[in-house]
Structure formats: structure tokens, C-alpha cells
Amino acid sequence: MNTAPDTIEALANREYKYGFVTPIESDVIPRGLNEDIIRMISAKKNEPEFMLEWRLRAYRRWLTMEEPKWANLHYSPINYQDIIYYSAPKQKKPLGSLDEVDEELLRTFEKLGIPLEEQKRLAGVAVDAVFDSVSVATTFKEKLLELGIIFCSFSEAVQNHPDLVRKYLGTVVPYSDNYFAALNSAVFSDGSFCYVPKGVRCPMELSTYFRINAMDTGQFERTLIVAEEGSYVSYMEGCTAPIRDTNQLHAAVVELVALERAQIKYSTVQNWYAGDREGRGGIYNFVTKRGKCAGDNSRISWTQVETGSAITWKYPGVILQGNNSIGEFYSVAVTNNYQQADTGTKMIHIGKNTRSTIVSKGISAGHGNNTYRGLVKVLPKAMGARNYTQCDSLLLGDQCGAHTFPYMEVQNSSSSVEHEACTSKISDDQIFYCKQRGLSAENAVSMIVNGFCKEVFKNLPMEFAVEASKLLGISLEGSVG
Amino acid sequence: MLEIRNLCATADHKTILKGINLKVGIGEVHAIMGPNGSGKSTLAQVLAGHPSYAVTDGEVRYEGQDLLALAPEERAREGVFLAFQYPLEIAGVSNAYFLRTGLNEIRKHKGLEELDAMEFLGLLKEKMKLLEMEPSMKSRSVNEGFSGGEKKRNEILQMAIMDPKLAIMDETDSGLDIDAMKIVAKAVNKFRSPDNAVIVVTHYQRLLNYITPDFVHVLFDGRIVRSGGKELALELEEKGYDWIKEEAGTLREARV
């Protein structure tokens, strides 16, 4: 009469409702990767010379690098010559406004719950919609521009704000950073760009919705957010892909720069297709995300809910350069069926009195394997630096795994680093207790899992918290108490 | 309301209940006493449907239904409430949310409208006052960081809110100081009505000074070996359980 596994199975086997394919004609380049392909991508995007050069330098560097093998992940080798590095839905003409976006694309995003027509949108959220390799629409652009905020696709930023791109691109994640960052730097096709000028508090949530549609393509997007002195911005990112039984590669780079007293909140709900019950198909998600607290008293927070992808390799970090700067990382990572996640963060303390907080919640079910990997590094000059890490794992069933690899390098004696970790299982007694109060087993599991994630969910913007909670098959806790 | 006939149950292949017979009528309070390991808690858990126990024989009728055929959550929705001896902790879930979710499941089952957050808050406040609980307890995680006494009081709070037909209190008095026991007893007495019934499982007579039972049963080695009125509890308090054990022992020998 052990009810917990049944319920967990039910949760695990819920249908992936974003698994459809949009029938749309695409502009696709030949399979494989070489310098000509990179030139072709750059030419398609009509990029200035400095971009092409940067891409080529990244590509040449990539050729000398090896795919990292240290992660606790097992997957068949990726054939980089078998991937299509650029695929864009064919547009009848260059986009002038939202009215000119292909109907089929609008319908796709509407189906995903992201209506792009502004009057239908939540008033508080501006969206950049990325479909395969290109951004198809950005809402509320003009309204934001009135405040001096630039929010557009990366391609547009390269065209219209080349100086800003040149000044900041690669300053937080250089192309030489790692294998996947180098690959992304060479072939990235689009993404979002955001610039918040001095002293401006961005009045709405900015968000990018990433959608992979075409088969055998990789998605390589790049996001850059710059928050000038004393500014504030909250940014959210969501992702889905069709159900396919082959694996697709997603290798993104996100760079955040926070200048003096600036604050950036970056939230992700990652729901790429995770593969089927037997572990066939799904997205390989190799992502490099990093923020730099460049100025004093600046603050960067990462909040992520990772429920999708067959493989997740992701360590959003913060370089705490400015004195008194703050870095935060809140994460829920769920692995079901045969999903594998190796995720965590890097907090690099450089400035004085810098502080970092890490709260990681790993949930493993089915045959899922969940690894937390985190680095807290305190450099000699980071006097008075403090870190607090809490790292909890919840196991549902007895076929899954949870692993923790915390690394700490502390190079001065005036700093303090704390690490707490715990692993728990949902016990039959807990479920029975909930049932005795009238809850169904499914509700009981949802409630317990939701409670386990609460510290992370409370850091998400409202719209996302609801979605994140739904994603886990959970009804969000009410407003009482 | 409740009729237990020859109930036998095992846990881990060990026989614990060896033929329980008990009738509980509506409006009655029954106390079940007995030494450690006699099967009192097992009886409580079996009635609530804990999955670790297997019923091997006998039957339980509750309000004309076969109680043992119902899933634990169905029993709860039908009005069977168990105040746990060791209440469980649920991290990150507020006491208020947990209670409201449970209550609304039960209301839904009864065909009543669900209570919204504000209506529920009113009810919760009233019942918390009755149990003299700190207002902060409603937003704290379920039983997390509660003292032993707070957990027990929280169980009775849940009982007061769920308003069951049959309340089973499994050693609610253990871990309570005398003041807390009086508060709990007051809440239980307030809950008692001609429309419900209470089974109080306890080691000691102490609680029964405050909650007066209509019947007292002594459980020993998986059987009810003696039943009587409230004075039986006093007799046990005075003489201990040894004479019961002896009597039961003689009985067993006679049977062999």
C-alpha cells in the first residue's frame, strides 16, 4: 500500500503540453560548422566587421578546446557537424511592427500562453519572443524607450547600438570561458538585449520566451543585460520545445552587468522538452550564465526553476567585484524519468564586504539524477566577505539520485562561509498524515514538494511563481497565513 | 456509530491486534487504556487506515459502512479524525494553508461550499483562541519547530476545525504539562456533542480527570480484557496494570 511512488509516477508522466510543431517555412543553412558557416550567419545578420571577427576568434578558440567531462552527466557524444546552426522562420518582408509578424508565429506563441499582441498582454510584462534562431517580436519597446530603456533582440542591438554591444559583449563570459561558451560565441544567432540607463527603475518585468521549433537545429542565443548606476530591472526567461525522439542542443550565454548601486533580478523557468519515459529525446541544455556586480553596492539575483531538458549543465554565477555587492542564487531543479541535471552556481568574492546567498533545492524522481555543484571563492582582498549556502535534496522513490559537490576556496581569514545540506524523502507517514486530513495522495505530494521549494518560489515574480508551481503539478499555496 | 468485531491486525508480520470487539455509540466518549505495547496506538492507526498495518481478520462498521474498505482520505472525509501521537512536520507549508486545504476537501465531500481565505481565517482565529495558541502558529510551517506540547495542541486545533464525527485521540496527553492538558481538555469538552463520539487512547488516568469518559476499556496483548465505567480508570491508576496482566495470563492459560 505504498502510495507515494504511484503519485510521483503520475506527476512524472504528465503530458508535455508544449510538444507541438509549428508548420512554417524556414530559412535554413547547411548542416555542420566551419568558418564559412560562421561568415554566413554573420552575413545573414548583416553584422559589422567587429562581430564577425569576434565570432571567428571564438570559433578558432573552440577548435582548440575539449568538451568538459567533469560533470556528473552521461550522454552519447554530440556530433557538432550534424547540427544546423541557423534556422529562421521565413518572413515575407522585414518586420516593421507586430502587425507584420506571421500569423502562424503569433498563433504559436499564443498557444504557448504568450500572446504577443500588446493589448492582450499582462500590463506589467514586456516580451521578446525568440523562435529558433531569431527574435520574432518584442512588445512594449516604444513605451520602454520613453524611459531610455533599450529592450530589443540582440540582432537589433548589434545594428542600432553597436557601441554598447562592443563595450560589454564578452566582458562577463569571455568566449574563451568554456567549450560551450566558445561555441555559442561563434554561432549565436539571436537573443535579448537590455540596457537600463542611470537611475531608471524599469517599471515592468522584461521577459524573453525561447522556442525551438525546427528539427536538428541547435539554439544558441545570447542575452546581455546592462544596468547602469542606480538602476533596477527584473527579467524573466521561459523556454519550450516540441517533442522529438532525437536530442537537440541548446547552448546559451547570458551576461549581466550591474554598475554601482544597480540591481538585476534574473528569473528562469526552464521547461525544454525532457525526453520521454524511457529517456529518448529531449534537449541538451548547456548554458553559461554569469553576472558581474561591477560597481559598489550592486546586486544580482538568479532564480531558476529547472524542470525540463534531458541534460542540464548550468551554473549561473556572480562575480562580486564591487565593494558591498550582493550575489544570490535560488534554484529548484527537478529530474524525472531519465533526466539528468548538474547545476549550481559560482560566487566569486573580489570586493570587500561582499555577500552571497545560495539556496538550492534538488528534487529527483523516477530514474532522475540531480547534482548540485557550487563554487564559493573568496579572494585575498575580499575582506569581510560572507557566504551562506543551503543545499537540500528531496528524493521521490528509490530509483533516483541526488549528489552534492560544494567547492570552497577561501583565501582570507576575515570572511565566513557557511554550508548546510540535507537530503530527505517524502515519508509514507507524511503522506498518511496529509491523507488523514482529507488530502488525496497526489495533493499531499504536491503540497510537500511545494513546501520544499517555497524559499525559491518566493523569489520569483508573481506571474512566474504561478507557472513554476503549476509546472511541478502543484497548486500554489493560498494567501492565508 | 462504530462497531469493531474481532479485529485482528499485523505489522511486519507480527500480530498486534488479536480480536478487538468494541462498540461506540453516538454522543459517547470511550477511553482506551493499557500498558505499553498492548496495541492501543495500533488500533488507532488501523481505524485511520495507516498503510503499515494489515488487517487479517474481523470487520469495522462505521455509520453503516465498511470502514476498512475506505482509503484513509475517504475515512477522513467521512468524518474520522485521528489526533496523532507523533504529528508529522511539513516544511514550507503553513499551518493555515494545510488546515484549509484539508477542511475544504472534507467540505467538498459533504457537498458544502469551500471556505475562502478570509472565511477560513475567521474560523481559525476563533479555534486558536480556544486552544490559547500564539497567532504566529498559523503561519508557521506545519509542526516544524513546534515543541512536543505545541504539536499536540495543534492536533486538537485541527480536530476543532475539521469537526469530525468520530475523533480518535492517540496519547494526546503525553508531552503535555498540566496547564496545556487543561486547555486541551477544555477544547475536547467543547467539541463533545450528541452528534459525535470520541475515543481517547491514554496510558494515564490523569487526562480523564478533565475529559470524563462514559466507558473505559483496558487493552492488553491485542485484546480488550476489561471494560467498565469511569471508575475503572481510577482503579487502574491505583492498582497499576499488573493485576490485569495476571488476570489475562490466567485467562490465557485456562484457554490453553
XYZ file of C-alpha atoms in Angstrom:
737
model
C 0.000 0.000 0.000
C 2.876 2.323 -0.652
C 1.094 5.167 -2.377
C 3.863 7.702 -2.813
C 5.548 6.167 -5.881
C 2.251 5.905 -7.787
C 1.553 9.524 -7.249
C 5.032 10.520 -8.167
C 4.770 8.464 -11.287
C 1.553 10.237 -12.133
C 3.249 13.565 -11.689
C 6.220 12.402 -13.689
C 4.163 11.112 -16.561
C 2.040 14.132 -17.136
C 1.960 15.006 -20.767
C 4.315 17.683 -22.058
C 1.794 20.111 -23.444
C 4.227 22.277 -25.394
C 5.374 19.437 -27.607
C 3.712 20.543 -30.845
C 5.473 21.644 -34.050
C 4.559 24.791 -35.961
C 4.318 24.154 -39.709
C 6.209 27.124 -41.019
C 8.664 27.595 -43.818
C 12.178 28.191 -42.581
C 15.313 29.735 -43.886
C 17.878 27.079 -43.036
C 21.603 26.938 -43.661
C 23.546 23.728 -44.368
C 24.361 21.320 -41.570
C 27.747 21.474 -39.886
C 30.202 24.028 -38.611
C 33.168 25.773 -40.238
C 34.342 29.318 -40.840
C 32.115 29.667 -43.885
C 29.058 28.825 -41.828
C 30.025 31.480 -39.317
C 30.541 34.017 -42.091
C 27.156 33.034 -43.495
C 25.399 33.579 -40.147
C 27.130 36.906 -39.689
C 26.252 37.957 -43.241
C 22.609 36.950 -42.801
C 22.512 39.197 -39.814
C 24.291 41.962 -41.663
C 26.767 42.319 -38.834
C 29.569 44.864 -38.571
C 33.088 43.634 -39.032
C 33.922 43.533 -35.301
C 31.213 40.958 -34.679
C 32.433 38.624 -37.398
C 35.973 38.884 -36.122
C 34.874 38.128 -32.623
C 32.913 35.116 -33.819
C 35.867 33.786 -35.758
C 38.228 34.229 -32.824
C 35.734 32.328 -30.685
C 35.451 29.572 -33.270
C 39.225 29.172 -33.547
C 39.479 29.037 -29.799
C 36.679 26.453 -29.679
C 38.609 24.199 -32.063
C 41.421 24.008 -29.507
C 39.085 23.166 -26.610
C 37.606 19.920 -25.389
C 34.092 19.227 -24.291
C 34.056 19.198 -20.475
C 33.724 15.753 -18.959
C 33.756 16.561 -15.273
C 30.020 16.908 -14.839
C 28.019 14.070 -13.341
C 26.192 13.543 -16.647
C 26.045 10.626 -19.026
C 25.008 11.092 -22.643
C 26.017 9.898 -26.052
C 28.561 12.113 -27.807
C 27.272 15.182 -29.615
C 28.139 15.345 -33.286
C 28.753 19.040 -33.840
C 28.900 18.592 -37.606
C 25.388 17.163 -37.657
C 23.719 20.231 -36.204
C 22.067 23.020 -38.163
C 23.350 26.231 -36.660
C 20.820 28.637 -38.100
C 17.125 28.350 -38.806
C 14.752 31.275 -39.085
C 11.057 31.346 -39.952
C 10.702 32.931 -43.377
C 9.346 36.423 -43.113
C 7.656 37.911 -46.117
C 9.361 41.236 -45.535
C 11.464 42.932 -42.888
C 9.463 43.457 -39.726
C 8.304 46.956 -39.098
C 5.799 46.266 -36.389
C 3.966 43.482 -34.645
C 1.208 43.586 -37.275
C 3.617 42.186 -39.788
C 4.558 39.092 -37.798
C 3.434 35.895 -39.467
C 0.011 34.750 -38.231
C 1.333 31.255 -37.671
C 4.025 32.545 -35.336
C 1.585 34.676 -33.380
C -0.642 31.643 -33.018
C 2.304 29.535 -31.839
C 3.145 31.925 -29.061
C -0.499 32.315 -28.180
C -0.733 28.531 -27.873
C 2.261 28.649 -25.559
C 0.408 31.134 -23.397
C 2.440 34.100 -24.620
C 0.097 36.310 -26.665
C 2.250 38.902 -28.374
C -0.427 41.421 -29.201
C 0.128 44.103 -26.642
C -3.468 44.745 -25.702
C -3.740 41.119 -24.659
C -0.584 41.086 -22.621
C -0.380 41.493 -18.907
C 0.237 45.180 -18.492
C 3.317 44.572 -16.411
C 5.354 42.370 -18.730
C 7.267 43.131 -21.924
C 8.209 40.123 -24.063
C 10.883 39.356 -26.611
C 9.880 36.188 -28.477
C 12.677 34.087 -29.922
C 11.724 31.366 -32.409
C 14.571 29.021 -33.342
C 17.458 31.301 -34.230
C 15.767 34.689 -34.388
C 13.707 37.101 -32.391
C 10.278 37.467 -34.000
C 8.741 40.178 -31.880
C 9.386 42.427 -28.930
C 6.494 44.061 -27.153
C 6.310 47.394 -25.311
C 9.510 48.535 -26.958
C 8.395 52.114 -27.526
C 6.963 52.530 -24.093
C 10.229 51.413 -22.511
C 12.239 53.655 -24.783
C 10.457 56.683 -23.363
C 12.371 55.950 -20.159
C 15.568 55.388 -22.083
C 15.373 51.629 -21.602
C 16.531 49.648 -24.589
C 14.845 46.248 -24.833
C 15.222 44.523 -28.152
C 16.581 41.453 -29.850
C 20.316 41.008 -29.813
C 20.439 41.370 -33.614
C 18.776 44.748 -33.433
C 21.156 45.827 -30.704
C 24.095 44.940 -32.930
C 22.570 47.106 -35.673
C 21.331 50.014 -33.612
C 23.570 50.097 -30.563
C 26.881 48.622 -31.723
C 28.888 50.681 -29.238
C 27.052 49.249 -26.262
C 27.351 45.713 -27.612
C 31.032 46.188 -28.293
C 31.636 47.663 -24.847
C 30.014 44.839 -22.895
C 29.895 41.703 -25.053
C 32.151 39.045 -23.588
C 33.129 41.115 -20.566
C 31.462 38.712 -18.136
C 31.632 35.483 -20.109
C 34.623 35.751 -22.475
C 34.486 33.457 -25.492
C 37.423 31.559 -24.038
C 35.462 30.809 -20.853
C 34.463 27.263 -21.659
C 33.696 24.934 -24.537
C 30.010 25.748 -24.829
C 30.509 29.485 -24.334
C 33.081 29.450 -27.149
C 30.674 27.562 -29.400
C 27.895 29.997 -28.590
C 30.147 32.996 -29.244
C 30.962 31.632 -32.675
C 27.449 30.808 -33.843
C 24.913 32.619 -31.674
C 22.068 33.868 -33.760
C 19.874 35.988 -31.519
C 18.677 36.604 -28.012
C 17.682 39.618 -25.983
C 19.439 42.824 -25.211
C 18.542 45.137 -22.419
C 20.056 48.402 -21.304
C 18.696 50.345 -18.347
C 20.099 53.863 -18.052
C 21.352 55.561 -14.909
C 18.848 55.881 -12.109
C 15.944 54.301 -14.002
C 13.777 51.709 -12.349
C 12.293 49.525 -15.082
C 8.532 49.703 -14.485
C 7.645 46.296 -15.912
C 9.001 42.780 -15.951
C 11.052 42.138 -19.060
C 10.961 38.663 -20.462
C 12.183 36.518 -23.290
C 10.394 33.433 -24.429
C 12.578 30.939 -26.244
C 11.030 28.397 -28.572
C 12.852 25.712 -30.517
C 10.753 24.531 -33.475
C 12.871 23.274 -36.357
C 14.323 19.776 -36.298
C 18.039 19.077 -35.890
C 18.782 22.680 -35.154
C 20.671 23.933 -32.188
C 19.591 27.024 -30.384
C 22.405 29.334 -29.452
C 21.080 32.518 -28.021
C 22.869 35.249 -26.231
C 21.452 37.663 -23.749
C 23.109 40.771 -22.445
C 21.679 42.978 -19.730
C 23.381 46.140 -18.590
C 22.081 48.067 -15.589
C 23.662 51.475 -15.212
C 24.300 53.211 -11.901
C 21.388 53.096 -9.511
C 19.027 51.338 -11.927
C 16.810 48.294 -11.430
C 15.484 45.630 -13.740
C 13.714 42.315 -13.322
C 13.979 39.908 -16.201
C 12.341 36.532 -16.794
C 13.074 33.797 -19.254
C 10.918 30.847 -20.348
C 11.612 28.053 -22.795
C 9.841 25.154 -24.543
C 10.434 22.821 -27.488
C 8.490 20.202 -29.489
C 8.522 16.525 -28.580
C 11.083 14.680 -30.693
C 12.921 11.469 -30.111
C 16.289 12.866 -31.097
C 18.283 15.161 -28.867
C 18.704 18.808 -29.663
C 21.451 21.081 -28.409
C 20.789 24.343 -26.653
C 23.897 26.280 -25.658
C 23.116 29.766 -24.465
C 25.142 32.511 -22.859
C 23.720 35.157 -20.574
C 25.771 38.089 -19.342
C 24.624 40.581 -16.739
C 26.437 43.754 -15.768
C 25.356 45.733 -12.720
C 27.102 49.032 -12.127
C 27.168 50.989 -8.877
C 24.003 50.512 -6.788
C 22.282 48.772 -9.700
C 20.130 45.721 -9.175
C 19.316 42.922 -11.614
C 16.892 40.118 -10.860
C 17.004 37.312 -13.387
C 14.424 34.518 -13.244
C 14.212 31.421 -15.384
C 11.564 28.804 -15.765
C 13.194 26.226 -17.983
C 10.800 23.710 -19.480
C 12.562 22.370 -22.549
C 11.281 19.005 -23.702
C 12.768 16.493 -21.283
C 12.619 13.296 -23.296
C 10.121 10.502 -22.885
C 9.669 7.976 -20.106
C 12.434 5.769 -21.482
C 14.798 8.697 -21.798
C 14.518 9.095 -25.583
C 14.882 12.574 -26.988
C 14.942 15.832 -25.096
C 17.064 18.938 -25.107
C 20.712 19.014 -24.112
C 20.907 22.247 -22.204
C 24.477 23.520 -21.810
C 24.254 27.061 -20.606
C 26.687 29.633 -19.271
C 25.105 32.384 -17.226
C 27.063 34.882 -15.239
C 26.595 38.295 -13.744
C 29.122 40.857 -12.728
C 28.471 43.177 -9.821
C 30.904 45.660 -11.294
C 30.009 48.604 -9.099
C 29.913 49.072 -5.354
C 26.660 48.181 -3.597
C 25.253 46.445 -6.643
C 23.166 43.308 -6.519
C 22.447 40.401 -8.834
C 19.936 37.629 -8.088
C 19.454 34.472 -10.094
C 16.304 32.462 -9.541
C 15.833 29.358 -11.609
C 13.269 26.612 -11.831
C 14.695 23.871 -13.997
C 12.099 21.262 -14.832
C 12.821 20.372 -18.444
C 15.727 19.165 -20.636
C 17.222 15.704 -20.853
C 20.555 17.125 -19.726
C 21.068 20.336 -17.799
C 24.544 21.767 -17.356
C 24.232 25.193 -15.869
C 25.946 27.270 -13.187
C 24.640 30.841 -13.060
C 27.227 32.749 -11.072
C 28.071 36.196 -9.816
C 31.412 37.971 -9.837
C 31.262 40.193 -6.779
C 33.734 42.852 -7.795
C 32.237 45.999 -6.265
C 32.561 46.506 -2.533
C 29.445 45.548 -0.546
C 27.926 43.918 -3.580
C 25.458 41.049 -3.191
C 25.026 37.877 -5.227
C 22.128 35.479 -4.833
C 21.228 32.149 -6.345
C 17.912 30.421 -5.725
C 17.316 27.206 -7.573
C 14.803 24.414 -7.906
C 15.943 21.619 -10.189
C 13.649 18.694 -10.917
C 14.738 15.486 -12.601
C 12.211 12.845 -13.590
C 12.321 9.712 -15.693
C 15.875 9.652 -17.111
C 16.595 13.369 -16.828
C 19.971 14.469 -15.554
C 20.878 17.818 -14.083
C 24.270 19.041 -12.976
C 23.592 22.555 -11.815
C 24.638 25.058 -9.199
C 26.435 28.349 -9.037
C 29.740 30.167 -8.742
C 30.135 33.065 -6.362
C 33.442 34.855 -6.763
C 34.104 37.331 -3.961
C 36.580 40.007 -5.004
C 35.383 43.218 -3.314
C 35.270 43.979 0.382
C 32.236 43.006 2.429
C 30.662 41.189 -0.457
C 27.857 38.802 0.383
C 26.401 35.803 -1.357
C 23.457 33.541 -0.633
C 22.874 30.190 -2.289
C 19.672 28.212 -1.819
C 19.481 25.088 -3.943
C 16.612 22.609 -3.915
C 17.035 19.447 -5.932
C 14.095 17.102 -6.497
C 14.725 13.699 -8.008
C 12.052 11.269 -9.141
C 11.916 8.217 -11.399
C 15.438 7.448 -12.592
C 16.427 11.096 -12.433
C 19.853 12.176 -11.331
C 20.306 15.532 -9.703
C 23.662 17.073 -8.881
C 24.383 20.324 -7.116
C 27.794 21.726 -7.964
C 28.777 25.029 -6.468
C 31.913 27.092 -6.053
C 32.370 29.796 -3.442
C 35.653 31.556 -3.951
C 36.870 34.315 -1.667
C 39.907 36.195 -2.934
C 42.572 37.640 -0.608
C 41.275 41.203 -0.878
C 37.630 40.330 -0.202
C 37.872 41.296 3.450
C 34.746 40.598 5.452
C 33.120 38.547 2.691
C 30.279 36.287 3.709
C 28.546 33.344 2.082
C 25.653 31.229 3.155
C 24.824 28.078 1.234
C 21.859 25.839 1.788
C 21.589 22.826 -0.352
C 18.647 20.442 0.046
C 17.649 17.350 -1.869
C 14.326 15.608 -1.939
C 14.070 12.066 -3.217
C 10.789 10.707 -4.547
C 11.012 6.970 -4.958
C 14.064 4.763 -4.699
C 15.494 4.744 -8.235
C 16.712 8.329 -8.330
C 19.869 10.012 -7.154
C 20.973 13.237 -5.503
C 24.577 14.399 -5.340
C 26.247 17.463 -3.892
C 29.652 18.849 -4.797
C 30.297 22.070 -2.922
C 33.705 23.634 -3.562
C 35.034 26.378 -1.306
C 38.222 28.326 -1.774
C 38.732 30.896 0.926
C 41.860 32.995 0.746
C 41.465 35.376 3.638
C 40.722 34.924 7.276
C 38.202 37.719 7.804
C 35.485 36.100 5.739
C 32.912 33.494 6.654
C 31.477 30.703 4.574
C 28.597 28.552 5.771
C 27.242 25.440 4.160
C 24.176 23.493 5.175
C 22.882 20.474 3.352
C 20.156 17.952 3.882
C 18.616 15.092 1.967
C 15.108 13.911 2.661
C 12.488 11.593 1.314
C 8.781 12.078 1.423
C 7.859 9.510 4.028
C 4.778 7.317 3.939
C 3.957 8.728 7.345
C 3.890 12.276 5.968
C 1.581 11.212 3.160
C -0.625 9.333 5.603
C -0.787 12.387 7.849
C -1.985 14.521 4.925
C -4.490 11.874 3.842
C -5.841 11.684 7.368
C -6.645 15.368 6.971
C -8.628 14.636 3.810
C -5.987 15.250 1.127
C -5.523 12.881 -1.791
C -2.096 11.305 -2.187
C -1.452 13.476 -5.204
C -2.312 16.648 -3.341
C -0.207 15.521 -0.424
C 2.868 15.024 -2.601
C 2.259 18.332 -4.351
C 1.931 20.126 -1.085
C 5.080 18.636 0.369
C 7.085 19.336 -2.793
C 5.721 22.862 -2.971
C 6.675 23.434 0.645
C 10.152 22.142 -0.087
C 10.535 24.716 -2.893
C 8.950 27.634 -1.090
C 12.151 29.506 -0.312
C 12.941 29.595 -4.013
C 9.422 30.270 -5.350
C 9.001 33.300 -3.148
C 11.819 34.964 -5.091
C 10.038 34.593 -8.424
C 7.911 37.373 -9.904
C 4.214 36.623 -9.366
C 3.446 35.520 -12.945
C 6.323 33.096 -12.863
C 5.690 31.742 -9.407
C 2.283 30.583 -10.579
C 3.697 28.969 -13.690
C 6.576 27.346 -11.822
C 4.239 25.908 -9.287
C 1.907 24.569 -11.980
C 4.880 23.027 -13.704
C 5.551 20.871 -10.712
C 1.934 19.762 -10.731
C 1.364 21.824 -7.705
C -1.402 24.111 -6.676
C 0.154 27.216 -5.272
C -0.288 27.930 -1.649
C -3.111 30.333 -0.904
C -2.807 33.740 0.639
C -3.785 32.682 4.150
C -1.227 32.963 6.921
C -21.746 4.718 15.121
C -18.699 2.457 15.277
C -18.703 -1.273 15.691
C -15.474 -3.254 15.748
C -15.814 -7.011 15.509
C -12.931 -9.423 16.091
C -10.404 -7.033 14.578
C -7.005 -8.628 14.000
C -4.046 -6.749 12.528
C -0.352 -7.276 11.905
C 2.635 -5.057 11.292
C 5.785 -6.533 9.762
C 4.167 -9.980 10.066
C 3.865 -9.546 13.807
C 0.346 -9.935 15.139
C -0.580 -6.952 17.251
C -4.365 -6.871 17.406
C -5.781 -10.265 18.272
C -9.523 -9.823 18.125
C -10.792 -6.451 19.259
C -14.504 -6.043 19.928
C -15.798 -2.578 20.655
C -18.991 -0.598 20.150
C -19.026 3.163 20.258
C -22.389 4.896 20.197
C -23.081 8.410 19.094
C -22.523 11.022 21.788
C -20.216 8.710 23.782
C -16.667 9.111 24.993
C -14.629 5.929 25.299
C -11.221 5.737 26.922
C -8.828 3.007 25.877
C -6.098 2.352 28.394
C -3.421 -0.237 28.762
C 0.299 -0.785 29.306
C 2.998 -0.089 26.701
C 2.901 -2.379 23.707
C -0.647 -3.548 24.280
C -1.821 -2.351 20.844
C -3.592 0.927 21.675
C -1.834 3.021 19.057
C -2.125 0.245 16.513
C -5.879 0.222 16.991
C -5.986 3.987 16.448
C -3.811 3.746 13.330
C -5.769 0.821 11.886
C -9.013 2.738 12.270
C -7.477 5.656 10.367
C -6.059 3.336 7.692
C -2.290 3.527 8.144
C -0.650 1.530 5.312
C 1.897 -0.156 7.582
C -0.754 -2.322 9.218
C -2.520 -5.213 7.584
C -5.956 -6.246 8.792
C -6.027 -10.035 8.840
C -9.465 -10.646 10.243
C -12.603 -9.001 11.575
C -14.602 -6.020 10.449
C -15.295 -2.432 11.316
C -18.672 -0.816 10.609
C -18.776 2.950 10.734
C -22.092 4.711 10.155
C -23.304 1.608 8.396
C -20.305 1.474 6.055
C -17.401 -0.949 5.842
C -14.721 1.367 7.206
C -11.835 -0.901 6.232
C -12.839 -0.702 2.573
C -12.311 3.057 2.529
C -8.991 4.747 1.695
C -7.516 6.849 4.504
C -8.542 10.140 2.854
C -12.093 8.813 2.354
C -12.303 7.920 6.029
C -11.139 11.446 6.875
C -13.747 12.952 4.559
C -16.410 10.727 6.124
C -15.599 12.276 9.487
C -12.971 10.024 11.073
C -10.230 12.098 12.657
C -7.041 10.859 14.259
C -5.041 13.149 16.552
C -1.574 11.689 16.051
C 0.671 10.585 18.855
C 3.642 11.820 16.821
C 2.400 14.576 14.498
C 4.418 14.897 11.295
C 6.285 18.016 10.140
C 5.771 19.517 6.688
C 8.435 22.093 5.893
C 7.435 25.179 3.929
C 3.680 24.562 4.183
C 1.921 26.925 6.538
C -0.298 25.514 9.204
C -3.194 27.639 7.964
C -2.843 26.502 4.359
C -2.575 22.863 5.355
C -5.686 23.097 7.502
C -7.720 24.995 4.957
C -6.836 22.538 2.211
C -7.884 19.596 4.373
C -11.048 21.271 5.582
C -12.074 22.201 2.057
C -11.554 18.625 0.866
C -13.905 17.493 3.595
C -16.430 20.242 2.825
C -16.313 19.388 -0.874
C -17.044 15.781 0.002
C -20.020 16.853 2.100
C -21.303 18.967 -0.762
C -20.599 22.199 1.099
C -19.040 25.250 -0.414
C -15.303 25.669 0.106
C -14.231 28.348 2.537
C -12.241 31.184 1.064
C -9.152 32.535 2.750
C -10.973 35.211 4.733
C -13.797 32.988 5.973
C -11.294 30.366 7.000
C -9.150 32.877 8.816
C -12.124 33.811 10.995
C -12.743 30.199 11.957
C -9.061 29.600 12.580
C -8.742 32.627 14.838
C -11.691 31.539 16.936
C -10.389 27.997 17.398
C -6.847 29.139 18.093
C -8.163 31.369 20.827
C -9.968 28.406 22.340
C -6.687 26.494 22.433
C -4.775 29.547 23.643
C -2.327 29.327 20.758
C 0.017 32.105 19.643
C -1.340 33.800 16.488
C 2.047 33.205 14.819
C 1.367 29.452 14.846
C -0.938 29.761 11.862
C 1.761 30.994 9.521
C 4.478 28.697 10.782
C 5.202 25.529 8.824
C 3.105 22.548 9.904
C 4.578 21.280 13.202
C 8.055 22.405 12.192
C 9.997 23.631 15.190
C 6.947 23.132 17.412
C 7.577 21.854 20.922
C 6.039 18.497 21.833
C 3.217 20.270 23.627
C 2.607 22.677 20.732
C 2.326 19.783 18.316
C -0.315 18.099 20.434
C -2.249 21.297 20.835
C -2.028 21.748 17.077
C -3.623 18.328 16.601
C -6.563 19.337 18.741
C -6.803 22.614 16.853
C -7.119 20.578 13.667
C -9.794 18.450 15.280
C -11.730 21.518 16.346
C -11.596 22.890 12.806
C -12.349 19.678 10.936
C -15.252 18.974 13.283
C -15.255 15.199 12.748
C -17.963 12.731 13.736
C -15.512 10.304 15.262
C -12.388 11.746 16.887
C -9.625 9.382 17.961
C -7.020 10.919 20.230
C -3.852 8.856 20.356
C -1.990 9.678 23.574
C -2.636 13.351 23.170
C -1.793 13.827 26.835
C 1.793 12.596 26.595
C 4.147 15.550 26.431
C 1.571 17.986 27.790
C 2.141 19.838 31.037
C -0.803 20.193 33.365
C -1.844 23.629 32.105
C -1.716 22.541 28.496
C -3.682 19.425 29.365
C -6.437 21.522 30.883
C -6.592 23.663 27.753
C -6.750 20.593 25.528
C -9.439 19.035 27.735
C -11.468 22.226 27.601
C -11.338 22.152 23.793
C -12.318 18.482 23.689
C -15.230 19.064 26.072
C -16.381 21.923 23.922
C -16.177 19.656 20.885
C -18.204 16.839 22.526
C -21.766 16.761 21.397
C -24.672 14.339 20.999
C -23.751 14.194 17.309
C -20.201 12.912 17.625
C -18.082 10.438 19.519
C -14.578 10.456 20.962
C -12.086 7.657 21.561
C -9.328 8.712 23.968
C -6.271 6.480 23.952
C -4.091 7.057 27.018
C -1.674 5.492 29.465
C -2.749 7.517 32.399
C -5.925 8.327 34.187
C -4.811 11.981 34.520
C -6.438 13.231 31.323
C -9.672 11.507 32.269
C -9.983 13.822 35.273
C -10.723 16.527 32.743
C -12.388 14.573 29.968
C -14.876 12.303 31.684
C -15.364 9.104 29.723
C -18.611 7.174 29.535
C -16.733 3.895 29.150
C -13.220 2.726 29.913
C -11.621 -0.262 28.199
C -8.369 -1.941 29.057
C -6.357 -3.255 26.166
C -3.743 -5.891 26.839
C -1.837 -8.045 24.404
C -4.070 -7.149 21.492
C -7.402 -7.740 23.209
C -9.809 -5.734 25.278
C -9.597 -7.574 28.566
C -11.833 -5.418 30.686
C -14.471 -2.750 30.202
C -16.250 -0.576 32.677
C -17.319 2.922 33.616
C -15.109 5.835 34.534
C -14.296 4.279 37.894
C -12.261 1.585 36.120
C -9.729 4.244 35.231
C -9.379 5.202 38.876
C -8.901 1.584 39.835
C -6.134 1.248 37.253
C -4.472 4.377 38.500
C -4.441 2.981 41.990
C -3.504 -0.627 41.298
C -1.434 -0.346 38.101
C -1.738 -2.823 35.249
C -0.174 -5.871 36.909
C -3.418 -7.373 38.112
C -4.866 -7.012 34.649
C -1.835 -8.766 33.212
C -2.178 -11.550 35.747
C -5.848 -11.933 35.064
C -5.218 -12.013 31.355
C -2.439 -14.504 31.889
C -4.722 -16.808 33.851
C -7.325 -16.415 31.185
C -4.868 -17.463 28.523
C -3.716 -20.482 30.489
C -7.310 -21.504 31.045
C -7.875 -21.264 27.304
C -4.871 -23.471 26.580
